[in-house]
PDB file of C-alpha atoms and ligand atoms in Angstrom:
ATOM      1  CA  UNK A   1       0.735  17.036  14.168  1.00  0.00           C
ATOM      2  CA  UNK A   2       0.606  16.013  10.521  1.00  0.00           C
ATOM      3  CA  UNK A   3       2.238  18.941   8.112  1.00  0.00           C
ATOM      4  CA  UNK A   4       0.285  18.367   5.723  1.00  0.00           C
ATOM      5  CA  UNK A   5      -3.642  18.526   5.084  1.00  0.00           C
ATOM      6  CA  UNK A   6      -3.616  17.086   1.240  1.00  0.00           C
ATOM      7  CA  UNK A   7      -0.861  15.046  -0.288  1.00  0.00           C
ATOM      8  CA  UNK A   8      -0.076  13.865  -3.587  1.00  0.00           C
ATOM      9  CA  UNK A   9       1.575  10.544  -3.019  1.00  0.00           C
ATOM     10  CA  UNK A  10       3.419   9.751  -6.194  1.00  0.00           C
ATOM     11  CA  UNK A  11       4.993   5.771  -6.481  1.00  0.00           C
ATOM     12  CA  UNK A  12       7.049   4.288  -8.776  1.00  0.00           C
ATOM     13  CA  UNK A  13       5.598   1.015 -10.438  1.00  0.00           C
ATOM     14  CA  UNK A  14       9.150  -0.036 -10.572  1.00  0.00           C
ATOM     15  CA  UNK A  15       9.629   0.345  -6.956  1.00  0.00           C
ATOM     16  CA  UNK A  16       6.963  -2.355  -6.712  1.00  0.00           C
ATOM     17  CA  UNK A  17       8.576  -5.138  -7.722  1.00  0.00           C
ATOM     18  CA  UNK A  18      10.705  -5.105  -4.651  1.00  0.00           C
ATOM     19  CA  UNK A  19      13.101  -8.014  -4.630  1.00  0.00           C
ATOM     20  CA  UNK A  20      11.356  -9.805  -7.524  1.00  0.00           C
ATOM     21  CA  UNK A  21      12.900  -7.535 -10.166  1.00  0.00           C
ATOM     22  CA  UNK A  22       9.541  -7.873 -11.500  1.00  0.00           C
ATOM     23  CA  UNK A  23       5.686  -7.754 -11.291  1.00  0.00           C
ATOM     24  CA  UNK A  24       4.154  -6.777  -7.410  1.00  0.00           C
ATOM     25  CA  UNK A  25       6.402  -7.850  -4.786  1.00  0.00           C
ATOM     26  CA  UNK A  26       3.781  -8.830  -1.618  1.00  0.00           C
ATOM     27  CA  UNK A  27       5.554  -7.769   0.758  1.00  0.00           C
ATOM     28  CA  UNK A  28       6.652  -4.553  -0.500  1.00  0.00           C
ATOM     29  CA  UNK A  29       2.783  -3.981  -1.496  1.00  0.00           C
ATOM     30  CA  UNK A  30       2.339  -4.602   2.135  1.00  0.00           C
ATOM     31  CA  UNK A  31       4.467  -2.335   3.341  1.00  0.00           C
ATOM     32  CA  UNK A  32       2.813   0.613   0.859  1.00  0.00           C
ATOM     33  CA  UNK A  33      -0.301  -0.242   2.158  1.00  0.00           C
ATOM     34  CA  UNK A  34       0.310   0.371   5.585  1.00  0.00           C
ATOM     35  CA  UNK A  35       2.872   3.389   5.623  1.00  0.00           C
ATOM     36  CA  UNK A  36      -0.097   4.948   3.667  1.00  0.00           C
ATOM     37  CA  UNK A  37      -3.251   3.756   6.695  1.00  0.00           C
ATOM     38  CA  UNK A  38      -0.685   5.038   8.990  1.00  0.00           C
ATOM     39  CA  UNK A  39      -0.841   8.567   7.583  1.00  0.00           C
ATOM     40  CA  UNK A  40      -4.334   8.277   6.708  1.00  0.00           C
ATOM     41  CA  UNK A  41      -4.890   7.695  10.398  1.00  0.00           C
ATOM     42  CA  UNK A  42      -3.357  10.893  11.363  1.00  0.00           C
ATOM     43  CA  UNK A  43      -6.035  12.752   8.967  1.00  0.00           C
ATOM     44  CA  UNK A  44      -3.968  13.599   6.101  1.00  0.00           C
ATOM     45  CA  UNK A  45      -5.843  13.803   2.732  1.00  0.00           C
ATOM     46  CA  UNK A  46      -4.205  11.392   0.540  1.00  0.00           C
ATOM     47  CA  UNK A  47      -4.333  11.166  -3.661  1.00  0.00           C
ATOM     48  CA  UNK A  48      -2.078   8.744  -4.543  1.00  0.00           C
ATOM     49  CA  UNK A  49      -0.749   8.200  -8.152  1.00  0.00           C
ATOM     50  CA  UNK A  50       1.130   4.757  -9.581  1.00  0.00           C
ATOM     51  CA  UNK A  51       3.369   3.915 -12.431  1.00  0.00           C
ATOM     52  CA  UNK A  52       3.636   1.146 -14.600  1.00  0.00           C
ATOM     53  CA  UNK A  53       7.241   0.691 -15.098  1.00  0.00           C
ATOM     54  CA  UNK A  54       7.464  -2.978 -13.149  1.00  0.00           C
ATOM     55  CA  UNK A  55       5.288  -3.866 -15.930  1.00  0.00           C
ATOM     56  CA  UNK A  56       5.033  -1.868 -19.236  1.00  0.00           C
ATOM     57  CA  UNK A  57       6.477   1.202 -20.467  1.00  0.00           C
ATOM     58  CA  UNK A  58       5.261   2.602 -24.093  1.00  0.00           C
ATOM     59  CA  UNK A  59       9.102   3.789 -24.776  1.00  0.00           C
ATOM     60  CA  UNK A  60      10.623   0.165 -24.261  1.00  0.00           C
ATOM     61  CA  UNK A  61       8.123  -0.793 -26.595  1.00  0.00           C
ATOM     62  CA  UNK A  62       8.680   1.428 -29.201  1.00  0.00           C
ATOM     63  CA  UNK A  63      12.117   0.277 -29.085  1.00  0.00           C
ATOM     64  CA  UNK A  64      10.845  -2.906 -29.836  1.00  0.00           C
ATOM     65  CA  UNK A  65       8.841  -1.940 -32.968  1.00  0.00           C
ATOM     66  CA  UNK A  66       5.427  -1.199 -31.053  1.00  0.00           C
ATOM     67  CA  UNK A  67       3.131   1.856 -32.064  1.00  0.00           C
ATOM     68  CA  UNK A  68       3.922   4.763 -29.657  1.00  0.00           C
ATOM     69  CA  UNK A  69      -0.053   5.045 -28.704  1.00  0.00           C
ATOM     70  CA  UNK A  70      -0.690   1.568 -28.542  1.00  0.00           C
ATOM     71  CA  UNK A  71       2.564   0.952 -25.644  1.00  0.00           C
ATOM     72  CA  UNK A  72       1.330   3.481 -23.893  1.00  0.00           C
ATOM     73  CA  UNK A  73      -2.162   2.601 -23.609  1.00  0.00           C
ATOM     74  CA  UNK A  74      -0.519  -0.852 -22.645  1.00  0.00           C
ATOM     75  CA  UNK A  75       1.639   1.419 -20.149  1.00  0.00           C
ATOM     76  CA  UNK A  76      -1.407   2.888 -19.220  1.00  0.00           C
ATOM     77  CA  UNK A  77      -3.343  -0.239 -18.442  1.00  0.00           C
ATOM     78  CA  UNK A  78      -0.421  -1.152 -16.436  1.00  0.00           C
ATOM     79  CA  UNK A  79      -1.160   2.064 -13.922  1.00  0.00           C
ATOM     80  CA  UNK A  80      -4.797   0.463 -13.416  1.00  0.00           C
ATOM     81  CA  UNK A  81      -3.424  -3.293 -12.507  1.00  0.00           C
ATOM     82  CA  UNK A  82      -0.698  -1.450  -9.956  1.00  0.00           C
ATOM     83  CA  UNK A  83      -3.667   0.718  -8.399  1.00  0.00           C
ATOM     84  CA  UNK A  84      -5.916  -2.310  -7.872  1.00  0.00           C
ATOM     85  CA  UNK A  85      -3.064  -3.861  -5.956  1.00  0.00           C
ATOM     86  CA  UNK A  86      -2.310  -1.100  -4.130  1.00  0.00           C
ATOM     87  CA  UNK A  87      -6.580  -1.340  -3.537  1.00  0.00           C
ATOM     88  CA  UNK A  88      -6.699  -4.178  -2.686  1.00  0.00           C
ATOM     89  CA  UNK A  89      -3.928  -4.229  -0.119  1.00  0.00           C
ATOM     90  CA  UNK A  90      -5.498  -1.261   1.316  1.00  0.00           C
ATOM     91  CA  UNK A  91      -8.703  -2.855   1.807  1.00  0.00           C
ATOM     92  CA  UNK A  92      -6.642  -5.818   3.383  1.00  0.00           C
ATOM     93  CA  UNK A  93      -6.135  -4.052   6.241  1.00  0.00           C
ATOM     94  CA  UNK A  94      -9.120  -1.471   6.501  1.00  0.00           C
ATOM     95  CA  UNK A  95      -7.928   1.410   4.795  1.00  0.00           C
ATOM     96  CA  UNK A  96     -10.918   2.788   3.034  1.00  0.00           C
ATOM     97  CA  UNK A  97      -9.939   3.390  -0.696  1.00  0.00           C
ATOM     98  CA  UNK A  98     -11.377   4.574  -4.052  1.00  0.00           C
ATOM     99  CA  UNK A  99      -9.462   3.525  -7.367  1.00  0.00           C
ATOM    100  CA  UNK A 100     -10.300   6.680  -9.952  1.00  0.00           C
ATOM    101  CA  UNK A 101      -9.701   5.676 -13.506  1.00  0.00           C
ATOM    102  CA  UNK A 102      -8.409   9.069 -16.376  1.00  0.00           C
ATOM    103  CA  UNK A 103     -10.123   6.670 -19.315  1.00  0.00           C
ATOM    104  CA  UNK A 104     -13.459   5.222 -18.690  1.00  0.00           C
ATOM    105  CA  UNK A 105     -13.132   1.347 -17.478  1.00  0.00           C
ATOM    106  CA  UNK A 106     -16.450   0.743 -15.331  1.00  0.00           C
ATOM    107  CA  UNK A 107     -16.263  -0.842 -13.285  1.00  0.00           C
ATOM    108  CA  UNK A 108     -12.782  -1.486 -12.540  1.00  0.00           C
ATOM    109  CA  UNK A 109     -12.835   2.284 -11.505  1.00  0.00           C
ATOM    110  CA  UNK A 110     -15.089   5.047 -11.413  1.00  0.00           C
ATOM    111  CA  UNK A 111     -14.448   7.889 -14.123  1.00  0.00           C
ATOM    112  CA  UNK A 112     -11.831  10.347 -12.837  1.00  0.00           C
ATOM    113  CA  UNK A 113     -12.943  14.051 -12.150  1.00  0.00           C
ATOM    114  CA  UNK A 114     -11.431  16.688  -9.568  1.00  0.00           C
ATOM    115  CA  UNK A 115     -14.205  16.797  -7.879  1.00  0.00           C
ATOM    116  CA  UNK A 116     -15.184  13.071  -7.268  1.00  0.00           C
ATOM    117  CA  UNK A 117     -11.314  13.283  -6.230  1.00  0.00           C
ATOM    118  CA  UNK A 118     -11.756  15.754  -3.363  1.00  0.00           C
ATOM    119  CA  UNK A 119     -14.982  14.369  -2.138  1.00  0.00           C
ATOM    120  CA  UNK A 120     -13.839  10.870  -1.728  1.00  0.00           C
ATOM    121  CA  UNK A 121     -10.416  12.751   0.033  1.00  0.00           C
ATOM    122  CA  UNK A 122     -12.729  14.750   2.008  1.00  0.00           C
ATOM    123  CA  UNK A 123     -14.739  11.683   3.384  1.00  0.00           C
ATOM    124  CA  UNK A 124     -11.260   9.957   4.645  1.00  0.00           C
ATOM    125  CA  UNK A 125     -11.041   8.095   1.674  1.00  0.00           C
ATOM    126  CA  UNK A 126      -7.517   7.349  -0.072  1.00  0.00           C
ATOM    127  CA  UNK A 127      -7.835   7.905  -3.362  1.00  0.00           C
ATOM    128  CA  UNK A 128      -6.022   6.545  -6.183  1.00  0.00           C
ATOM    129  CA  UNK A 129      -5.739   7.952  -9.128  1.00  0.00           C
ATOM    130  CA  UNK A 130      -4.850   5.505 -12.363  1.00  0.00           C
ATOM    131  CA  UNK A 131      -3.974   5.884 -16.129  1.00  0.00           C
ATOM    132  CA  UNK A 132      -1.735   8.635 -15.473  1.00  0.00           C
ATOM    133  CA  UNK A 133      -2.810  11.604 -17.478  1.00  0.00           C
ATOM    134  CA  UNK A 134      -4.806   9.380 -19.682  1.00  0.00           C
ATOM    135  CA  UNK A 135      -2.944  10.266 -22.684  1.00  0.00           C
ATOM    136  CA  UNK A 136      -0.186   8.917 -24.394  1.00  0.00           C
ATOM    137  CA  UNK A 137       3.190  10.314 -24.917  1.00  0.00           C
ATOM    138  CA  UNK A 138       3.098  11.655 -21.272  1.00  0.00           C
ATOM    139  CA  UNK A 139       4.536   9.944 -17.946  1.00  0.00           C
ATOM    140  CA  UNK A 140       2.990   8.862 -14.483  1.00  0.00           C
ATOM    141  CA  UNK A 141       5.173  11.876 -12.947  1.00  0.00           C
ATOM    142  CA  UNK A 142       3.470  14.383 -15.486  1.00  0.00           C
ATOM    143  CA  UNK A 143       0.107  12.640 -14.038  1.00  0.00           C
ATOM    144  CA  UNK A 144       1.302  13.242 -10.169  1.00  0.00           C
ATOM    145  CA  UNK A 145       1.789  16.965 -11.297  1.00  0.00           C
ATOM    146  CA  UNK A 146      -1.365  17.264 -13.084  1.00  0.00           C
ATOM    147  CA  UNK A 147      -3.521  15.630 -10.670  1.00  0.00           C
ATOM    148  CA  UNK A 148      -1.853  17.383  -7.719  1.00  0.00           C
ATOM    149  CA  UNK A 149      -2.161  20.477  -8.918  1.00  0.00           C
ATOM    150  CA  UNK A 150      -5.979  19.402  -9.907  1.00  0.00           C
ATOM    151  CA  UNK A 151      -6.479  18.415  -6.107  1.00  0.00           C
ATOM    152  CA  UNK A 152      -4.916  21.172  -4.706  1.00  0.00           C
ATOM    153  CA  UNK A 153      -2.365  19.054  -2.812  1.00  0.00           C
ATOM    154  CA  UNK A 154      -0.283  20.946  -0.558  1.00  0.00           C
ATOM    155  CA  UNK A 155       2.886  18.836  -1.377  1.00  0.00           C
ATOM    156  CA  UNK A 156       3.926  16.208  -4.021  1.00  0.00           C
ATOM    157  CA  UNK A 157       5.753  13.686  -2.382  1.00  0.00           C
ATOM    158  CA  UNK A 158       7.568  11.710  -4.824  1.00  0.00           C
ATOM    159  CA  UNK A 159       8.776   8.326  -3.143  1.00  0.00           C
ATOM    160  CA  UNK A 160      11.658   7.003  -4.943  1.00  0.00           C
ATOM    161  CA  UNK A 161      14.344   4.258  -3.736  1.00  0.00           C
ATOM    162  CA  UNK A 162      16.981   6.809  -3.080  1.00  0.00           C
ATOM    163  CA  UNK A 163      16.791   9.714  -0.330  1.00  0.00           C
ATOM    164  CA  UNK A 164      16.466  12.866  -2.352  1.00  0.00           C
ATOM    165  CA  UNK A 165      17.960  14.772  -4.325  1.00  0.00           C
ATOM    166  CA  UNK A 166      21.914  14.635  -5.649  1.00  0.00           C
ATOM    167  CA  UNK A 167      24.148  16.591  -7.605  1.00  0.00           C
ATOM    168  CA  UNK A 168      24.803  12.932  -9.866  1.00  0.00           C
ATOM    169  CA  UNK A 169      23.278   9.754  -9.409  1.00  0.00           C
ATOM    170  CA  UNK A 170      24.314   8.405  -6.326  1.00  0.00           C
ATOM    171  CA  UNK A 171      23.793   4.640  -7.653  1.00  0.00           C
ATOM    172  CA  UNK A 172      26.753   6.003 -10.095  1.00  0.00           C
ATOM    173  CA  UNK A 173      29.080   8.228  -9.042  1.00  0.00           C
ATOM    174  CA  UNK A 174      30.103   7.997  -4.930  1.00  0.00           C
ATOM    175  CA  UNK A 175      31.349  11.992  -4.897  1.00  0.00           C
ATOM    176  CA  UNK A 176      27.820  12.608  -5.059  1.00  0.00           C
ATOM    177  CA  UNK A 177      25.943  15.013  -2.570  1.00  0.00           C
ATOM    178  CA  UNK A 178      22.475  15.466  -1.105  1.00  0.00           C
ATOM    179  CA  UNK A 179      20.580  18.746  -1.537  1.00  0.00           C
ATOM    180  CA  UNK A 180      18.165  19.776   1.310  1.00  0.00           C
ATOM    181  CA  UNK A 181      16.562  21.931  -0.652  1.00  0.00           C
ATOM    182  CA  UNK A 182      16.649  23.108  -4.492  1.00  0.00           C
ATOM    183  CA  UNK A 183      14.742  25.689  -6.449  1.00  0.00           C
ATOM    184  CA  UNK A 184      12.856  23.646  -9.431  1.00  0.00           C
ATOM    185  CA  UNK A 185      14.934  26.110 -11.943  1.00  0.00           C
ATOM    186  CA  UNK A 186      18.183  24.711 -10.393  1.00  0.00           C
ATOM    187  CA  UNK A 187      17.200  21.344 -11.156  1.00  0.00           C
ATOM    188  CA  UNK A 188      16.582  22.235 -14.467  1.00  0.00           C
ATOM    189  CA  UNK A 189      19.139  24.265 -15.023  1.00  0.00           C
ATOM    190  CA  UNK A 190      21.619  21.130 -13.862  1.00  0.00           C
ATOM    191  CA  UNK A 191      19.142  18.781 -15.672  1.00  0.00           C
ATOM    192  CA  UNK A 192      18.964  16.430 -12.755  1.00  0.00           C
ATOM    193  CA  UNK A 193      16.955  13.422 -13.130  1.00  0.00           C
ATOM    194  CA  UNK A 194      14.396  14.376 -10.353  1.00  0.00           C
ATOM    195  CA  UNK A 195      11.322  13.750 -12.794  1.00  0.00           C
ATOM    196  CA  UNK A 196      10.970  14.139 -15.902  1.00  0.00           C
ATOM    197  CA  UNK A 197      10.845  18.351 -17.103  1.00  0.00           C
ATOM    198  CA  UNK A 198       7.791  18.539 -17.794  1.00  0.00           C
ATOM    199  CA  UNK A 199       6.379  17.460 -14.806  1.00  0.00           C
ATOM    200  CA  UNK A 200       8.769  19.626 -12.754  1.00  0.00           C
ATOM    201  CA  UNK A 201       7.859  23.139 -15.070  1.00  0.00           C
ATOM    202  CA  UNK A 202       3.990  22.394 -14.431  1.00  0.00           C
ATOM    203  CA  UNK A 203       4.513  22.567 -10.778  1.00  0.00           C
ATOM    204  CA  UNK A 204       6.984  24.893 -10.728  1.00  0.00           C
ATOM    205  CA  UNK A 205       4.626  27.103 -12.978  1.00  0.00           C
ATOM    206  CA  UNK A 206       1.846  26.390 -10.359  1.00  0.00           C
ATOM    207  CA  UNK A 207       3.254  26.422  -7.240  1.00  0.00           C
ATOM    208  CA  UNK A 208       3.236  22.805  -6.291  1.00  0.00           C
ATOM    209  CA  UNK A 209       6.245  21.701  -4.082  1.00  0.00           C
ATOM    210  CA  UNK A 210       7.527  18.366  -4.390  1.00  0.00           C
ATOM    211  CA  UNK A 211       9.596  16.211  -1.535  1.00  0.00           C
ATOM    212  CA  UNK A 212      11.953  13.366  -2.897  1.00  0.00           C
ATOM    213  CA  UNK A 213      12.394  10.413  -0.057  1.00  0.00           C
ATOM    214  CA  UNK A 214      13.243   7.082  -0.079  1.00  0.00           C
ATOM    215  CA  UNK A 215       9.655   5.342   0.194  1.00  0.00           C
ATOM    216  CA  UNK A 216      11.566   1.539   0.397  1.00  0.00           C
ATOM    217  CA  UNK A 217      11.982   2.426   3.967  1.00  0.00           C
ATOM    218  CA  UNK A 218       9.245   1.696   6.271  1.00  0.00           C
ATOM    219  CA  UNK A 219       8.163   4.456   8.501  1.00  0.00           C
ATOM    220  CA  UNK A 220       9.828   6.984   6.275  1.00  0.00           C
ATOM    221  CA  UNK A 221       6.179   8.539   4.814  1.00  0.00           C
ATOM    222  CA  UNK A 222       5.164   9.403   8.594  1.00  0.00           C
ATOM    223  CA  UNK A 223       8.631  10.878   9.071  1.00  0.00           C
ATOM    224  CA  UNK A 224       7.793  13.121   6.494  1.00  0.00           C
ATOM    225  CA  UNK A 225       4.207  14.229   7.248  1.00  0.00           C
ATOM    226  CA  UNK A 226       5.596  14.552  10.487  1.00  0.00           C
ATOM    227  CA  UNK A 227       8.664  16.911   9.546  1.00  0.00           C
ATOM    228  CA  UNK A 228      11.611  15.142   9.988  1.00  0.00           C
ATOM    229  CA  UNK A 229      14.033  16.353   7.264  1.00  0.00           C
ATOM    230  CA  UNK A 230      15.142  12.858   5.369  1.00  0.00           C
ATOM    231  CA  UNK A 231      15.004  14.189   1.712  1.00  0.00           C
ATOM    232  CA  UNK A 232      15.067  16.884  -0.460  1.00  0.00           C
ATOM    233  CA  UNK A 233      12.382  19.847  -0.900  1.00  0.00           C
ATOM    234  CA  UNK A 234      11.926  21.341  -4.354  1.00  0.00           C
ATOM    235  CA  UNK A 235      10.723  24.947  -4.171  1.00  0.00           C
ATOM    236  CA  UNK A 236      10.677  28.350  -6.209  1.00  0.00           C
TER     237      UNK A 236
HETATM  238  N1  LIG B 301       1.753   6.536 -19.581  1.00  0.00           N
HETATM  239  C1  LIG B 301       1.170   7.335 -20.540  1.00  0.00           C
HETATM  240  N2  LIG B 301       0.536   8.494 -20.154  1.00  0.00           N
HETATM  241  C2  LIG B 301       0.488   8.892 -18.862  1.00  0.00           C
HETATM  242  C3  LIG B 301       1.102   8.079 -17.887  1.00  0.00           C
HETATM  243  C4  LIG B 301       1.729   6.905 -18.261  1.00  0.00           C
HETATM  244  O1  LIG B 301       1.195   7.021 -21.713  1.00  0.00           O
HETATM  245  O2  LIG B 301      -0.099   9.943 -18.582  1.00  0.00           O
HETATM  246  C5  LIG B 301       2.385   5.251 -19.968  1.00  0.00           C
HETATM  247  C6  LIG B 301       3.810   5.431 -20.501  1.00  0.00           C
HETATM  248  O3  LIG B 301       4.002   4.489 -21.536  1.00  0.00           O
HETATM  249  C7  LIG B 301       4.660   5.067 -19.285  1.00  0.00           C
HETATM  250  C8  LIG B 301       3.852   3.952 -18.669  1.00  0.00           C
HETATM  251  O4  LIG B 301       2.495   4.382 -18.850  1.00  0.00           O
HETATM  252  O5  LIG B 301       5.944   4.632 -19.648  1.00  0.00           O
HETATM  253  C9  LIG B 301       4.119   3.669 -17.213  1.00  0.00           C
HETATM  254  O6  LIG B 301       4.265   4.837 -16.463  1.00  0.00           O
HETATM  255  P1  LIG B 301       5.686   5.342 -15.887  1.00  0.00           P
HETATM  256  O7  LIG B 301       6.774   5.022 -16.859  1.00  0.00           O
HETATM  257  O8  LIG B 301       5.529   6.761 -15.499  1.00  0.00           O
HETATM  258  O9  LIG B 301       5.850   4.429 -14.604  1.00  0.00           O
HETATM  259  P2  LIG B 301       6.984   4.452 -13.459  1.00  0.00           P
HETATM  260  O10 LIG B 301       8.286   4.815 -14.098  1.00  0.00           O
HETATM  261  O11 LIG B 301       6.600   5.480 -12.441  1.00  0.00           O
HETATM  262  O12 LIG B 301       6.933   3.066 -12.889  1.00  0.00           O
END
């Protein structure tokens, strides 16, 4: 029995480039894909939102003397070429899909609205959601927040390449430990790098909850619409 009914599925673009170290690793595109039918299959209503950080991100290019807007429109566009992939995959092996765009681009993607969201949901359709919030000077994690709360998700779950949530990076320091479960003033309080703040105060301010698992391993988003404890909850 699936715990969820609605999910906010939130990926990293980074995450995407497997391997490769850049651009969309196939494989690990594939293995998106069908973690995601798999859950689909069980009847749980799935938005899904992307990033853009395997290809473009409007800070780097700031650093690099770019206008602000202008990198992250670029880091915008990069959302839409990820969701297409993730589309296309999808399609690849019969998972019925819809690619929603935040800034108008027919016909790459129909014009996002909540309620073209929920229908397409509703009819067993995955639907991804592209262009983050569709303004600059914002991140794809501020989008999953948004657009989950929008949806009315039940859960955001945020799949990252580690397990959850520690008290330091656990790439960095090896005295690090796993939470279960944290309140989202905790993890602002100890300013851990869960996502950015902004996106955690909007759902803390409206009640989303957000589960951090490692997405890199196959079979680990069933374990999770299934139950099984493998990552960290963020709650009030
Ligand atoms: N971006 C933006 N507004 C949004 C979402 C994304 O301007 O609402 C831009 C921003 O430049 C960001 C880039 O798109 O750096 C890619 O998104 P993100 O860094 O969140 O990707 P991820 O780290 O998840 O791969």
């Amino acid at each position: 029995m699936a715990r969820f009914k609605r999910i906010l599925l939130k990926l990293s673009g980074e995450s995407l480039q497997g391997q490769q170290g850049h651009g969309i690793d196939p494989e690990r595109l594939g293995d998106y894909a069908r973690q995601v039918k798999e859950i689909s299959e069980q009847g749980v209503q799935i938005g899904i939102v992307i990033g853009g950080g395997n290809i473009f991100r409007g800070l780097q290019g700031a650093g690099k003397g770019f206008d602000r807007v202008k990198g992250d429109q670029m880091g915008m566009l990069a959302t839409v070429i990820n969701s297409l992939a993730l589309s296309s995959a999808l399609t690849a092996i019969g998972c019925k899909n819809r690619v929603l765009t935040a800034i108008r681009m027919e016909p790459i993607g129909e014009f996002y609205t909540k309620w073209r969201a929920i229908e397409s949901m509703e009819q067993g359709e995955v639907v991804i959601m592209s262009c983050g919030t569709g303004s600059p000077y914002f991140t794809t994690d501020t989008g999953s927040s948004l657009r989950g709360i929008e949806i009315e998700a039940d859960v955001m779950l945020k799949g990252t390449r580690v397990d959850g949530v520690y008290t330091a990076d656990p790439e960095k320091d090896p005295t690090a430990t796993k939470f279960d479960e944290i309140t989202y003033d905790e993890v602002l309080a100890r300013n851990l790098k869960v996502m950015d703040l902004s996106a955690i105060v909007m759902c803390r301010d409206n009640g989303l909850p957000i589960y951090v698992f490692n997405m890199d391993q196959v079979g680990n988003l069933r374990r999770v619409i299934n139950g099984e404890p493998i990552g960290t909850l963020v709650k009030a």
